[in-house]
Each structure stands twice: as C-alpha cells, then as structure tokens.
Coordinates of C-alpha atoms (C1' of nucleotides) in Angstrom, one line a residue:
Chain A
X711 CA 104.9 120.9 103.5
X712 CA 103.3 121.6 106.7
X713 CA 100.9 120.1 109.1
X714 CA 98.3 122.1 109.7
X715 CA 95.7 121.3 112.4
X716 CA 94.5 124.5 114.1
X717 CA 91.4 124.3 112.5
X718 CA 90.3 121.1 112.9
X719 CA 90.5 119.2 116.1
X720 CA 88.9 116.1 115.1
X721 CA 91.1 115.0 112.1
X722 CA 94.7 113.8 112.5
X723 CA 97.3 116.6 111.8
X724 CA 99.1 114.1 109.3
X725 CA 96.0 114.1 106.9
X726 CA 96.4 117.9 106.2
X727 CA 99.0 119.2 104.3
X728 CA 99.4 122.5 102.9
X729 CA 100.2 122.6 98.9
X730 CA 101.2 126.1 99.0
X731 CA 102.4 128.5 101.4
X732 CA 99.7 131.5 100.5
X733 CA 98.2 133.1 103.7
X734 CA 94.3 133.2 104.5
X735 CA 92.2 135.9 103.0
X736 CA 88.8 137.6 103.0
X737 CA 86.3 135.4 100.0
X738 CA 83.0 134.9 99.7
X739 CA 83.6 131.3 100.9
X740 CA 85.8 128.6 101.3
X741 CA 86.0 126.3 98.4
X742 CA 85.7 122.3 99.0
X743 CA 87.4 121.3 95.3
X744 CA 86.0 118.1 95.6
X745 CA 87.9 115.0 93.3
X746 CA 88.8 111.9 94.5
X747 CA 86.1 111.3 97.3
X748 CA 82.6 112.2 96.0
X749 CA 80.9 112.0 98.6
X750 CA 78.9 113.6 101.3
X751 CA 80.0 111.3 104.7
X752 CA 83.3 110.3 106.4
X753 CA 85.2 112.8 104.0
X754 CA 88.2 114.3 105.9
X755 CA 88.2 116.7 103.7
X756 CA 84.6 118.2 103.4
X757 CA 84.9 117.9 107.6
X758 CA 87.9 120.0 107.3
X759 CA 86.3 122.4 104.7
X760 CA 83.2 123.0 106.7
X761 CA 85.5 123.9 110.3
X762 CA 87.4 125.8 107.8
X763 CA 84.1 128.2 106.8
X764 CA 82.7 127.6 110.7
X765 CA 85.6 129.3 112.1
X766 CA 85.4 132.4 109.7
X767 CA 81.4 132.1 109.7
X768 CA 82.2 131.9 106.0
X769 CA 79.6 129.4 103.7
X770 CA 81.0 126.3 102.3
X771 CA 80.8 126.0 98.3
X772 CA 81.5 122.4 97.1
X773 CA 82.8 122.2 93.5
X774 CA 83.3 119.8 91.3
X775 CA 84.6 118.9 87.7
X776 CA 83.9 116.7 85.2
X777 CA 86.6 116.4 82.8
X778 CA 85.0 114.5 79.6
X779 CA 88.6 113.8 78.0
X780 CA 89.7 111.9 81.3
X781 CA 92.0 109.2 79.5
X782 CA 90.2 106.1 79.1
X783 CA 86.9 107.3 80.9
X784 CA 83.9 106.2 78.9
X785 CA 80.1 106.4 78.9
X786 CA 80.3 103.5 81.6
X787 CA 82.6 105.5 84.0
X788 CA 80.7 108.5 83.8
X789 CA 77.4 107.6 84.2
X790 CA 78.3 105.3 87.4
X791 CA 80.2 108.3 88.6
X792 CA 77.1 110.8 87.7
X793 CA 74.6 108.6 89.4
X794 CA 77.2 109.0 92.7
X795 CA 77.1 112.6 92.2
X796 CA 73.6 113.3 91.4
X797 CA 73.0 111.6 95.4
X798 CA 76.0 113.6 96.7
X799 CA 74.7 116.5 95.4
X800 CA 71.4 115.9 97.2
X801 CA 72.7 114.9 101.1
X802 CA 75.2 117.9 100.8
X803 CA 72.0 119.9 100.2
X804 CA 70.3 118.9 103.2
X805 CA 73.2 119.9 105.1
X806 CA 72.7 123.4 103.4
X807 CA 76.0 123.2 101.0
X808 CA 75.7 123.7 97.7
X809 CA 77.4 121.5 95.3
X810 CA 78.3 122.8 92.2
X811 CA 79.1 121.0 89.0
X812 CA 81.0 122.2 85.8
X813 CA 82.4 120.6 82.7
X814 CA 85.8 121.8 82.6
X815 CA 89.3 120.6 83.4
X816 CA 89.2 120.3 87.0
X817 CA 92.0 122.5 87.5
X818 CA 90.5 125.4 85.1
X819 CA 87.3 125.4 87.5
X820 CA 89.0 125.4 90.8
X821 CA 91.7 128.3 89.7
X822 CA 88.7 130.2 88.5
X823 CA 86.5 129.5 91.5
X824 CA 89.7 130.0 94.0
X825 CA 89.5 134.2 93.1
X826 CA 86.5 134.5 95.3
X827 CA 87.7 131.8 97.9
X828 CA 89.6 132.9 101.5
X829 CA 90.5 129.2 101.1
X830 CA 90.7 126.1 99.3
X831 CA 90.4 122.5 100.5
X832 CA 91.1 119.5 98.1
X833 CA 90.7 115.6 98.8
X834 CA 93.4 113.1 97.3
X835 CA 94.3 110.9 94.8
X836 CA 97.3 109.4 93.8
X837 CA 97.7 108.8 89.7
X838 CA 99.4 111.1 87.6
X839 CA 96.6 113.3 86.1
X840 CA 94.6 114.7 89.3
X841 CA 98.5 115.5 90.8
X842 CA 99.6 117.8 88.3
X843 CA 96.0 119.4 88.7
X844 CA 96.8 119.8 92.1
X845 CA 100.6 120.9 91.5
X846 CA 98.6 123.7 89.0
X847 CA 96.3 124.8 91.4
X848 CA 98.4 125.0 94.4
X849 CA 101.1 127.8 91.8
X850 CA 98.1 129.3 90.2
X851 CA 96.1 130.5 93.0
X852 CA 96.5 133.4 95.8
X853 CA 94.6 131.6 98.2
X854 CA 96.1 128.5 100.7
X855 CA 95.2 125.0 99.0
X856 CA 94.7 122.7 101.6
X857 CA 94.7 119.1 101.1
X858 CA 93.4 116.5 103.3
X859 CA 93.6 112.8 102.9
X860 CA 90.7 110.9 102.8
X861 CA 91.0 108.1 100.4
X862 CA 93.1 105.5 102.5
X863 CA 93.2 104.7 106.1
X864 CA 96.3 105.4 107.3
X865 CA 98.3 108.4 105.1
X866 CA 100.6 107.4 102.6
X867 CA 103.5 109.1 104.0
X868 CA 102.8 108.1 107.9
X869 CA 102.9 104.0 106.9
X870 CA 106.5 104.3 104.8
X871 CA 108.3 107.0 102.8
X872 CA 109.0 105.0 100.1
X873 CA 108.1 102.6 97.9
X874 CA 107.2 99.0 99.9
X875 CA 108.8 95.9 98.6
X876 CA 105.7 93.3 98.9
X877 CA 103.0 93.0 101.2
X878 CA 105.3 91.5 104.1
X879 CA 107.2 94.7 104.4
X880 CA 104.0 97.5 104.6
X881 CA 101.8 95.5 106.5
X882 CA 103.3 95.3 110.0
X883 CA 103.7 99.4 109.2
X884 CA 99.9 99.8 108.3
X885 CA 99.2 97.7 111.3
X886 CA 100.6 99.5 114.1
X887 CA 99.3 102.9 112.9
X888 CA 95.7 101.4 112.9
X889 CA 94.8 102.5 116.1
X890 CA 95.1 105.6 116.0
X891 CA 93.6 106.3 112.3
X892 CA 91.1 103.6 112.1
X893 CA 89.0 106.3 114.3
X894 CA 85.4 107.5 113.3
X895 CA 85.1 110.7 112.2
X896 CA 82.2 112.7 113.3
X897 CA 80.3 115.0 111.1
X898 CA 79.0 118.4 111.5
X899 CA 76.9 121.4 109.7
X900 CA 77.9 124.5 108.5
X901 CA 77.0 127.4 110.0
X902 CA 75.8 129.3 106.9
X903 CA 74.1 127.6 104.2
X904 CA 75.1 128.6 100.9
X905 CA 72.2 126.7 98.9
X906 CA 71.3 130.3 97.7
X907 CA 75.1 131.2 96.3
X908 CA 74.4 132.0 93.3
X909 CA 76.7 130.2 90.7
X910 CA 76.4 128.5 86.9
X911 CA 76.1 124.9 87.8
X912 CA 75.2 121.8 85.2
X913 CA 72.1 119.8 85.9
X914 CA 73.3 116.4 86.5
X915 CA 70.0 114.6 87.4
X916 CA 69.7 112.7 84.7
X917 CA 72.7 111.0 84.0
X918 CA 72.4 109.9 80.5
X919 CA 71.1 113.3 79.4
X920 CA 74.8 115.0 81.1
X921 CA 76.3 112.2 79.1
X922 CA 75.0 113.1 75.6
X923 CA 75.6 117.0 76.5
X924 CA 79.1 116.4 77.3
X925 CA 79.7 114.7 74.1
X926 CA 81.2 111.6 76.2
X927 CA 81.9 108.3 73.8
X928 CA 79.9 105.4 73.9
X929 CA 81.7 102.6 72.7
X930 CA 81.4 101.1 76.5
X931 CA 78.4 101.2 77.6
X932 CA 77.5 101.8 81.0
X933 CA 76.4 98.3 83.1
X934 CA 72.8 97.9 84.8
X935 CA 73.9 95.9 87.4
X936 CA 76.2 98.6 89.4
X937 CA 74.2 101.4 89.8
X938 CA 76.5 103.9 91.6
X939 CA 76.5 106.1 94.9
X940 CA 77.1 105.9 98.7
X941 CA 73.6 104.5 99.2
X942 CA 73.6 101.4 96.7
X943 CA 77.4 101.3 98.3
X944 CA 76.3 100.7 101.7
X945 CA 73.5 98.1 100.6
X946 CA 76.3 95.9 99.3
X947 CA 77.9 96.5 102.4
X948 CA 75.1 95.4 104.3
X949 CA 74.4 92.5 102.4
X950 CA 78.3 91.6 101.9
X951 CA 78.6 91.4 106.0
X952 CA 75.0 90.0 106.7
X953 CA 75.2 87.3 104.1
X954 CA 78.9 86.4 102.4
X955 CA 81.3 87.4 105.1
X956 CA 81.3 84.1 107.1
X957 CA 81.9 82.1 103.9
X958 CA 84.3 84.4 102.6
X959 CA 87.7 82.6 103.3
X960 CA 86.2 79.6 101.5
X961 CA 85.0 81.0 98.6
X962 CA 86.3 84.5 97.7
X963 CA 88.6 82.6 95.4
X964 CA 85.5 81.2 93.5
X965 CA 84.2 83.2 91.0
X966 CA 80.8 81.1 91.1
X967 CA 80.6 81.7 94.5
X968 CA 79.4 85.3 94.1
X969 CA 80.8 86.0 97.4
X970 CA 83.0 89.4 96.5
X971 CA 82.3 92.6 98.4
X972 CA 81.8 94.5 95.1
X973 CA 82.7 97.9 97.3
X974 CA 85.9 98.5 94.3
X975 CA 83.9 100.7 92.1
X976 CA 82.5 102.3 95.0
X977 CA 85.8 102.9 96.8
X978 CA 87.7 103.7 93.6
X979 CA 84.9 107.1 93.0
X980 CA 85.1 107.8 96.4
X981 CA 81.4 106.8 96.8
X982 CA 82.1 105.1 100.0
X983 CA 84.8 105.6 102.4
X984 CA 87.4 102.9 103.3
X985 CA 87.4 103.9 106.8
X986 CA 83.9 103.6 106.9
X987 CA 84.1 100.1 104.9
X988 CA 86.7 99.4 107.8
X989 CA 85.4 100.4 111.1
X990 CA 82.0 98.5 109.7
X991 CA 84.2 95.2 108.9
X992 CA 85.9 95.0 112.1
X993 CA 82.7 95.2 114.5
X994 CA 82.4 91.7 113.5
X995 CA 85.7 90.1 115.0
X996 CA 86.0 86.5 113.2
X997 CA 88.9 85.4 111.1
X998 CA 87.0 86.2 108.0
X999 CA 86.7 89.7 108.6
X1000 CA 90.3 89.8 109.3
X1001 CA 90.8 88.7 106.0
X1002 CA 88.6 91.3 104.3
X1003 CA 90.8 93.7 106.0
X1004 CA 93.6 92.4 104.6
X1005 CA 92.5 93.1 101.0
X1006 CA 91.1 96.5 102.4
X1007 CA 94.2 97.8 104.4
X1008 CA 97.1 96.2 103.7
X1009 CA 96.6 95.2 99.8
X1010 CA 94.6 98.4 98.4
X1011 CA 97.2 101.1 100.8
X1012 CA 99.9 98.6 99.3
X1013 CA 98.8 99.5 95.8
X1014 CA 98.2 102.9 96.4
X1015 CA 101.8 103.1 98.0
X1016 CA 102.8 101.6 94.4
X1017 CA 101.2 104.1 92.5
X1018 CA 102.4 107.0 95.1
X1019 CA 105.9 106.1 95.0
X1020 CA 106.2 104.9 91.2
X1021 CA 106.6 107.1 88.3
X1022 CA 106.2 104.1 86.2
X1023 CA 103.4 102.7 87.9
X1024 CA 101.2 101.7 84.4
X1025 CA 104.3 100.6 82.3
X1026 CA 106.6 97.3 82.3
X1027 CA 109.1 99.7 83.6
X1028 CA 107.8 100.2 86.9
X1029 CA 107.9 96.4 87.6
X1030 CA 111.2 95.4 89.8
X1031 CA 114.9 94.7 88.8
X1032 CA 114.7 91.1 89.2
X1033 CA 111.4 90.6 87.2
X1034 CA 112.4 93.2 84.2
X1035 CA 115.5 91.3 83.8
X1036 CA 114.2 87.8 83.6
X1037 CA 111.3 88.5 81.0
X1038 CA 114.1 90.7 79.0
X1039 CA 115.5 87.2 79.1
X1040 CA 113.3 85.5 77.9
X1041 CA 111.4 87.8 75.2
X1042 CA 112.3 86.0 72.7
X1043 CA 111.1 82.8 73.6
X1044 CA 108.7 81.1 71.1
X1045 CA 105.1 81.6 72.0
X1046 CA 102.7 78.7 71.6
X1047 CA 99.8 81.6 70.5
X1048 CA 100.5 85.0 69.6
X1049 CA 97.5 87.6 69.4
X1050 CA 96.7 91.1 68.1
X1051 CA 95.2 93.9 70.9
X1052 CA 91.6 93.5 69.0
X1053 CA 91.7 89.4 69.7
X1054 CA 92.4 89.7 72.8
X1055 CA 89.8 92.8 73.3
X1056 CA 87.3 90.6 71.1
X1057 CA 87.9 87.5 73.6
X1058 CA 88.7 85.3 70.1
X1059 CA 91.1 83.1 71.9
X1060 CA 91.9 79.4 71.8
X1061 CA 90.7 79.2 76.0
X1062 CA 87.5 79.7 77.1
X1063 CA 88.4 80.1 80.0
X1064 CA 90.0 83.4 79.4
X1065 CA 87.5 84.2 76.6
X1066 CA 84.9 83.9 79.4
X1067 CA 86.8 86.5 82.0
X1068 CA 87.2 89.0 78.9
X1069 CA 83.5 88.7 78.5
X1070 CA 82.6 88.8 81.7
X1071 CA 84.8 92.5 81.9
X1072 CA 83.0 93.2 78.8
X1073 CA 79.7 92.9 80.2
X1074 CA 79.4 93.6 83.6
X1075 CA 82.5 96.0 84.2
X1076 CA 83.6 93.9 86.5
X1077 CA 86.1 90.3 86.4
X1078 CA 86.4 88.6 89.3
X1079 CA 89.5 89.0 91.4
X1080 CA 91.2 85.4 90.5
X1081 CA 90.1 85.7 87.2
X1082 CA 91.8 88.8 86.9
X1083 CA 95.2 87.2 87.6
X1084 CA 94.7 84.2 85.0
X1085 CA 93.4 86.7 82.5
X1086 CA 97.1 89.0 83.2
X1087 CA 99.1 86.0 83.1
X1088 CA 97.6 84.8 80.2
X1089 CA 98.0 87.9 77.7
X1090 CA 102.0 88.1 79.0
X1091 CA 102.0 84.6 78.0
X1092 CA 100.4 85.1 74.4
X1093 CA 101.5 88.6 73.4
X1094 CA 104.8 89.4 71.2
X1095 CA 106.4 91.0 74.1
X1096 CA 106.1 91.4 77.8
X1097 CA 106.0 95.6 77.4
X1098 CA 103.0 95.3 74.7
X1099 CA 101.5 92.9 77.0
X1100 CA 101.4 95.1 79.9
X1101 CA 100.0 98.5 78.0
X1102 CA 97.2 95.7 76.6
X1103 CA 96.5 94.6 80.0
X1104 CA 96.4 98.4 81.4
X1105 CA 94.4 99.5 78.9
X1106 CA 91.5 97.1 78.4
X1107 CA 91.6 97.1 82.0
X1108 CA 91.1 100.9 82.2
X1109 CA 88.4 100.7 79.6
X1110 CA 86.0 97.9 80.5
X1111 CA 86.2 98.2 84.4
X1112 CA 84.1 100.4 86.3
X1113 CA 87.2 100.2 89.0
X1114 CA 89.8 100.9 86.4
X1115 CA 91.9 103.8 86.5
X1116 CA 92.6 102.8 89.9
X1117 CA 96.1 102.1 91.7
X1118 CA 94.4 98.3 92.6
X1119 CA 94.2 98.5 89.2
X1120 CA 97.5 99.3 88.2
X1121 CA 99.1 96.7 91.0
X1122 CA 97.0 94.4 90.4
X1123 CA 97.9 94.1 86.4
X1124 CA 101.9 94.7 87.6
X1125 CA 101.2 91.6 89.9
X1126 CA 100.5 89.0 87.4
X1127 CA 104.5 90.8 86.1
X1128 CA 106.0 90.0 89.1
X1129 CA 105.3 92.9 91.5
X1130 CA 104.6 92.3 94.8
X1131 CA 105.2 88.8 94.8
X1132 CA 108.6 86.9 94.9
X1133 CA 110.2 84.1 91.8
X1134 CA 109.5 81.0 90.8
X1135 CA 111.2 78.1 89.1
X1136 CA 112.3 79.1 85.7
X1137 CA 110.2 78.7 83.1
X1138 CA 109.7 79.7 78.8
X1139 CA 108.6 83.3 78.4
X1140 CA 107.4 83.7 82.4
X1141 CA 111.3 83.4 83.1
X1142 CA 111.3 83.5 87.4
X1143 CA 107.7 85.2 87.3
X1144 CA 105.1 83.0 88.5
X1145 CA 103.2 81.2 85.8
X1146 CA 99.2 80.5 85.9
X1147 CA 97.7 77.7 83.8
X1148 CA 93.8 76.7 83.3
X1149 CA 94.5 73.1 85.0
X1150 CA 94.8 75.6 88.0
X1151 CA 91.1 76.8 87.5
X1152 CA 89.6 73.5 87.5
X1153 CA 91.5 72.4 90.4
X1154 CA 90.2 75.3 92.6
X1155 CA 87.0 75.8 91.1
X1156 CA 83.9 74.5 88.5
X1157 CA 85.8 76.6 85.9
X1158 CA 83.3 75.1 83.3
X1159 CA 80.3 76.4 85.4
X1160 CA 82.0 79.8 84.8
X1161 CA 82.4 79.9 81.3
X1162 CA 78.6 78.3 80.7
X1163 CA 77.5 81.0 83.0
X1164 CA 79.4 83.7 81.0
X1165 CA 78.7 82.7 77.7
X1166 CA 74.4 82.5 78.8
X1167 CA 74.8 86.3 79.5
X1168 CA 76.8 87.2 76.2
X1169 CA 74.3 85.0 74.1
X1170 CA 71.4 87.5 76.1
X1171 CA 73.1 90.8 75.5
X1172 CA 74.1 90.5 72.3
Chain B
dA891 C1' 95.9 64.2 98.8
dT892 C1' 100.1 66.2 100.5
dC893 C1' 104.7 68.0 100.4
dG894 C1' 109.3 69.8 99.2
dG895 C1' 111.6 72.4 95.7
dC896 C1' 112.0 76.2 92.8
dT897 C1' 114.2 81.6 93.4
dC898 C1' 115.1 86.7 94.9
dG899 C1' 115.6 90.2 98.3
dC900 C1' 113.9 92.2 102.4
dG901 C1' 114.2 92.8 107.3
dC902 C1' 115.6 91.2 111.5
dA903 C1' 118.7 88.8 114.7
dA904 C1' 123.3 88.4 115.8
Chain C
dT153 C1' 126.6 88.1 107.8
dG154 C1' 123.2 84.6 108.1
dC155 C1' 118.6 83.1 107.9
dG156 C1' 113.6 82.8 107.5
dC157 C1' 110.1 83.7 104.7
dG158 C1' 106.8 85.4 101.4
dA159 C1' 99.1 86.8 97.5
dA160 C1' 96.6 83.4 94.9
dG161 C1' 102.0 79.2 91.2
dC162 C1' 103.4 74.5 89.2
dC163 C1' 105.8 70.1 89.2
dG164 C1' 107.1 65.7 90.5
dA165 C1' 107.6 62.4 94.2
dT166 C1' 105.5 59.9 97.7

DNA sequence: ATCGGCTCGCGCAA
DNA sequence: TGCGCGAAGCCGAT
C-alpha cells in the first residue's frame, strides 16, 4: 500500500496507509470511522481526518460502533468503554464534530455511512476481528479508506517486518526510530462544524441505561474503581508521575506497593494516547522513568509486534519451536493438582496465593503485573494439558480484565509459555520453560499481606 | 546473602 | 563460525 502524506504535513507519511486504491469523491463529508483510539486528543487519525475535510472545506462526521457480540466483551468492558465515549463524545463537540454512535457491526455502519463520504479515515488495531472489518470495508466501499496509526509509537512496520524474537532484538529497533516519532502532534479545528448533520445516533449518556438497551450480558460486572475516559486517564497519569514514579524501580514488582501506572485499560480503549503517556514520562529524565518506558515502548510495541505478525497469537500454537516442543514433551508428566476451567475461574485452589490473584481479577478487573505471571505459570502447571491451559488462561483473562482483549494481553499470557523469554533448566511439566513457585512471592514480597488484603475485599463484596 | 549453572537461538564480530 | 547474552526463574554451593 501507499504512503500518503499530501494532506497532512504534520503526521509522519509512515502512519498513513491507504487500504484501497479508490480515488477521492464529492460526499457530504469525510468520515472519521473511529475504533481502536476513542478519543478526542493526540489521535493521528482524527488530525488526519479533520486536514482531510479542511482541505475540501468538507465537515468532519466522527462514527463509531458498538458491537454488543464483541467476543468476550461483557457489561464490565462496555460500560468502562461507554463512560470513555460519553466524554469523547463531548470534547469532539466543542471542537464542532459531531460524534455519532450506532449499535451495529462496526463494519455494517461504516459501509453504510461511507455512500455519502468523499473519504474515509480509520485508526488501528491489531487483533483479528477489527482487521477483517477493515479488510471488508476497504473491498466494500467506493470511497478511499485511509488508515492512520495511532495506537503505538513508532509504526509496526517502520520498527521490523517481521515477527521479533524477544525483547533484545526490537528494542534497539524501537529505539533509534524514537526521535523522530516520539514528536507531539498538534491539534487543530475543523473548518465547518457538522454538530447540526443530521444523523440517527444512540444516546450514550448514561452508560448503564445503553447497556440494558443493547442487551449486553452481565455476568461480569463492571468495577467502581476504574471509571473510564481520557480525563480520569490523565489524573492517574498525574498522580502516577507526581507520586509513584521515583519509587517505581523498587516496588513495581510489589503488588502491595500500589505503585502501577494503571494507564492499561486506558491505553488498551484508546482513552489515552501512548505518545502522549510517553512524551509526559520522559520530561522527567531519571532512571525510573526510563524504565516506565521500557514497559511503554519496547514491551507493549513488542506485544503488539506479536499479535501483528502472529496468526496464532491467542493459541499454544503461536508459542515458539523450542517451547512447543519441550511442553509436547513433557505433557504427560504427572501433575501434583489437576483442575476443571470452573475451579480455576472459582479461585477453589489448594494456594492462596493464586486463589487471591484470581480474586483480585475478579473484583477489580485488574491483577497485578507479577501476579499475573505466577497466576499463568500456575494454571500450565495444574491443568491436563499445556493447550487447555493456555485457552483457560486467554479466556478468563479476556473476561475479567478491563485490559483484556489486548495484544499485552495475549503476550503477556504466551510469556508465562515461553515467549519472549529464553529456557531454563529442565524441569516436570514446565520442560525448558521457566517455572514460578510461591517460595518466589514471599521472597520478593509480604505475599501474605496480599492475600489478607484480597480476601478483606471479597468478604465485602460478596 | 550472593553467585554460577541451567538452555536455546538471535545478532553481531570476525 | 564463534560468542555473548537475554523480563521478572529456581537450585545448590559457598
């Protein structure tokens, strides 16, 4: 596909590529079909939409869809993303662009919005579903469809064509191409104002009311304690540089600690931006902020690489040779404790440790990072296979987390399998993949504190 | 408390 | 072709 940068001469050429090779017409207006970044500031591709309608003095309709079937979305997802929406809804409006919002297969609403479009811009993600609605759209429509990349730093394609090894390998790649995308991006108006388009749209501001009327299940609740959109998003940010970034080396690894930037639900809606969460970070030049870059840049474009270059991103399959073969090997090994999906989703274990990081996912929609390894290792360890143990882990995963679904997500549950990370001395069911064991827990942290702490807020709530 | 060994494969130097 | 080294490991020796 092409570059395409006449239009825009304040967003790198390599962020824009064409899906389709349909030629500009008269519309009513350009069409932003917004996805993957929902939100209203440093979005590459609402920037590129509204030079898009400046240059043809055209207005700027903003559409998006909510897709209620979305595999494993739930009432927790949605309203977190609906409470993000309701807000982006309202800054667009003040920039006079009208945001509209249907339930339909996102694909379905931007083929039928695209008839009266000269022009369609799209934002990006990188999992299977919102790609084939891309693919659709791009074959369906007479219009260009434009998409510009938004949702990572540096773009996928510019940091490696293929699928990166480990960490080692992509981040001198991501590094060297930092300086010229880590740039701000400045934000202008449209020209016309098309608050007065007149178009069906569904009244999203109340969240749990668009909830019940899309029929969305409710077997996950949705958490108190993240409340989504870009403003709560930039408080955390705020308070996460202000007050937890100096102590973050010592203590991000300590789930007591409450030290965690918490921007992964906001990053993985596209509530926040990660070049904003970047450029922010690296005002403040200390060693510690280095390291928060490194889970920023080089880990979450790692696991985005992963899921980008990966067919079998969510399955045992996608794991490498070397890690495959040795838990083939050793599949049959005799397991110690062997549980059923609905133990393991019940948190009816033998260990309270990883009784108390189900919970905790349970409750609050969100385990803590080193948590979330021990809990991975764990179910490989106790599960009858290595496969069912990685569709368990994806899967409960993808339901309780409000960051789930995502491609740190997926890496991150591949991890505790092998990916990314090199062998170990051979050992029963692991084989060379590195093994995790709760003597580890206490040695790095009060991992009793944890569980007390955990088991006080599931006493409460239930 | 600290340290080497474990083990594979990438990427660079030669 | 050889060599160093790597996301969070554990284990056993000192």
């Amino acid at each position: 596909m092409i570059g395409d940068s006449e239009m825009s001469d304040r967003i790198e050429r390599e962020r824009i590529i064409r899906l389709n090779a349909n030629k500009r017409r008269k519309g009513i207006f350009v069409l932003y079909w917004m996805q993957a970044s929902q939100r209203a500031s440093c979005n590459h591709a609402l920037e590129y939409a509204i030079d898009s309608a400046n240059e043809k003095s055209e207005p700027l309709l903003v559409f998006f869809g909510i897709y209620s079937k979305y595999p494993a979305a739930n009432a927790r997802h949605f309203r977190f993303m609906l409470e993000g929406l309701a807000e982006t809804q309202r800054e667009l409006a003040e920039r006079g662009i009208r945001l509209i919002v249907r339930a339909c297969s996102p694909d379905e609403g931007a083929i039928e919005l695209a008839k009266q479009a000269s022009l369609v811009v799209t934002d990006r993600a990188y999992m299977r579903l919102p790609r084939q609605w891309r693919a659709r759209v791009a074959s369906s429509i007479d219009c260009p469809l434009v998409q510009v990349e938004t949702n990572v730093v540096v773009p996928v394609e510019e940091v490696s064509h293929r699928e990166e090894y480990a960490a080692r390998t992509i981040r001198p790649k991501i590094g060297k191409l930092l300086e010229r995308y880590m740039v701000p991006l400045h934000e202008r108006i449209p020209k016309r104002n098309s608050m007065s388009l007149d178009f069906e749209s569904l009244d999203i501001s109340n969240p749990d009311r668009t909830i019940d009327a899309l029929g969305i299940e409710r077997n996950v609740p949705p958490v108190d304690i993240y409340r989504g959109g870009t403003s709560e998003a930039r408080e955390r940010l705020r308070h996460f540089l202000t007050e937890k970034l100096a102590r973050y080396p010592f203590c991000r690894n300590d789930p007591n600690a409450g030290c965690t930037s918490d921007m992964s639900p906001y990053l993985h809606f596209g509530q926040i931006s990660p070049l904003e969460v970047a450029l922010a970070v690296s005002k403040i030049r200390s060693p510690a902020s280095d390291e928060y870059l490194e889970e920023l840049l080089v880990r979450r474009e790692l696991a985005i690489n992963y899921v980008y270059y990966n067919e079998n991103y969510d399955s045992f399959e996608g794991l490498p040779g070397w890690a495959k073969k040795t838990l083939r090997i050793h599949s049959k090994d005799t397991r110690e404790y062997i549980y059923s999906d609905s133990d393991f989703e019940m948190a009816r274990t033998h260990d309270p440790y990883w009784n108390a990081a189900e919970k905790e996912m349970i409750l609050t929609g969100k385990m803590h990072n080193y948590m979330r390894m021990y809990w991975g290792k764990k179910i490989l360890e106790w599960s009858r296979s290595p496969e069912e143990a990685f569709s368990l882990a994806i899967r409960l995963n993808d339901k309780y987390e409000l960051d789930g679904r995502d491609p740190n997500g997926y890496a991150g549950v591949a991890w505790c399998f092998g990916k990314h990370d090199r062998p170990w001395r051979e050992r029963p069911i692991f084989g060379l993949v590195r093994w995790m064991d709760s003597s580890g827990l206490k040695r790095k942290f009060d991992a009793d504190l944890y569980v007390y702490d955990i088991e006080k807020l599931w006493a409460e709530k239930r």
